[in-house]
């Protein structure tokens, strides 16, 4: 067994952006969806 060949946990950019969107907006980093857009999507579901 190779200890360097362990399963890597990863997520897509969309998942990363969903997790850190508010902090990214506060830091001035451009995001694909705005904070308002995600709030609207959450209300629809």
CSV table of C-alpha atoms in Angstrom, one decimal:
chain,number,residue,atom,x,y,z
A,1,UNK,CA,0.0,0.0,0.0
A,2,UNK,CA,1.3,3.4,-1.0
A,3,UNK,CA,0.8,6.0,1.8
A,4,UNK,CA,1.1,8.9,-0.7
A,5,UNK,CA,-1.7,7.5,-2.8
A,6,UNK,CA,-4.6,8.2,-0.4
A,7,UNK,CA,-8.1,9.3,-1.7
A,8,UNK,CA,-8.2,13.0,-2.0
A,9,UNK,CA,-11.3,14.9,-0.9
A,10,UNK,CA,-12.2,17.6,-3.4
A,11,UNK,CA,-15.1,19.8,-4.4
A,12,UNK,CA,-15.9,21.7,-7.5
A,13,UNK,CA,-15.4,25.5,-7.9
A,14,UNK,CA,-19.2,25.9,-7.6
A,15,UNK,CA,-19.2,24.1,-4.3
A,16,UNK,CA,-16.2,26.1,-3.1
A,17,UNK,CA,-17.9,29.3,-4.1
A,18,UNK,CA,-21.2,28.3,-2.3
A,19,UNK,CA,-19.2,27.6,0.9
A,20,UNK,CA,-17.1,30.8,0.8
A,21,UNK,CA,-19.3,33.3,-1.2
A,22,UNK,CA,-19.9,35.9,1.5
A,23,UNK,CA,-16.2,36.0,2.5
A,24,UNK,CA,-15.2,36.2,-1.2
A,25,UNK,CA,-17.6,39.1,-1.8
A,26,UNK,CA,-16.3,40.9,1.3
A,27,UNK,CA,-12.7,40.5,0.1
A,28,UNK,CA,-13.6,41.9,-3.3
A,29,UNK,CA,-13.1,38.6,-5.2
A,30,UNK,CA,-15.5,38.3,-8.2
A,31,UNK,CA,-18.0,35.4,-7.9
A,32,UNK,CA,-20.2,33.8,-10.5
A,33,UNK,CA,-23.4,34.2,-8.5
A,34,UNK,CA,-24.1,37.1,-6.2
A,35,UNK,CA,-25.2,36.7,-2.5
A,36,UNK,CA,-28.7,37.9,-3.5
A,37,UNK,CA,-29.0,35.3,-6.2
A,38,UNK,CA,-28.2,32.4,-3.8
A,39,UNK,CA,-30.7,33.7,-1.2
A,40,UNK,CA,-33.4,33.7,-3.9
A,41,UNK,CA,-32.5,30.1,-4.9
A,42,UNK,CA,-32.7,29.0,-1.3
A,43,UNK,CA,-36.2,30.4,-0.9
A,44,UNK,CA,-37.4,28.6,-4.0
A,45,UNK,CA,-36.3,25.2,-2.8
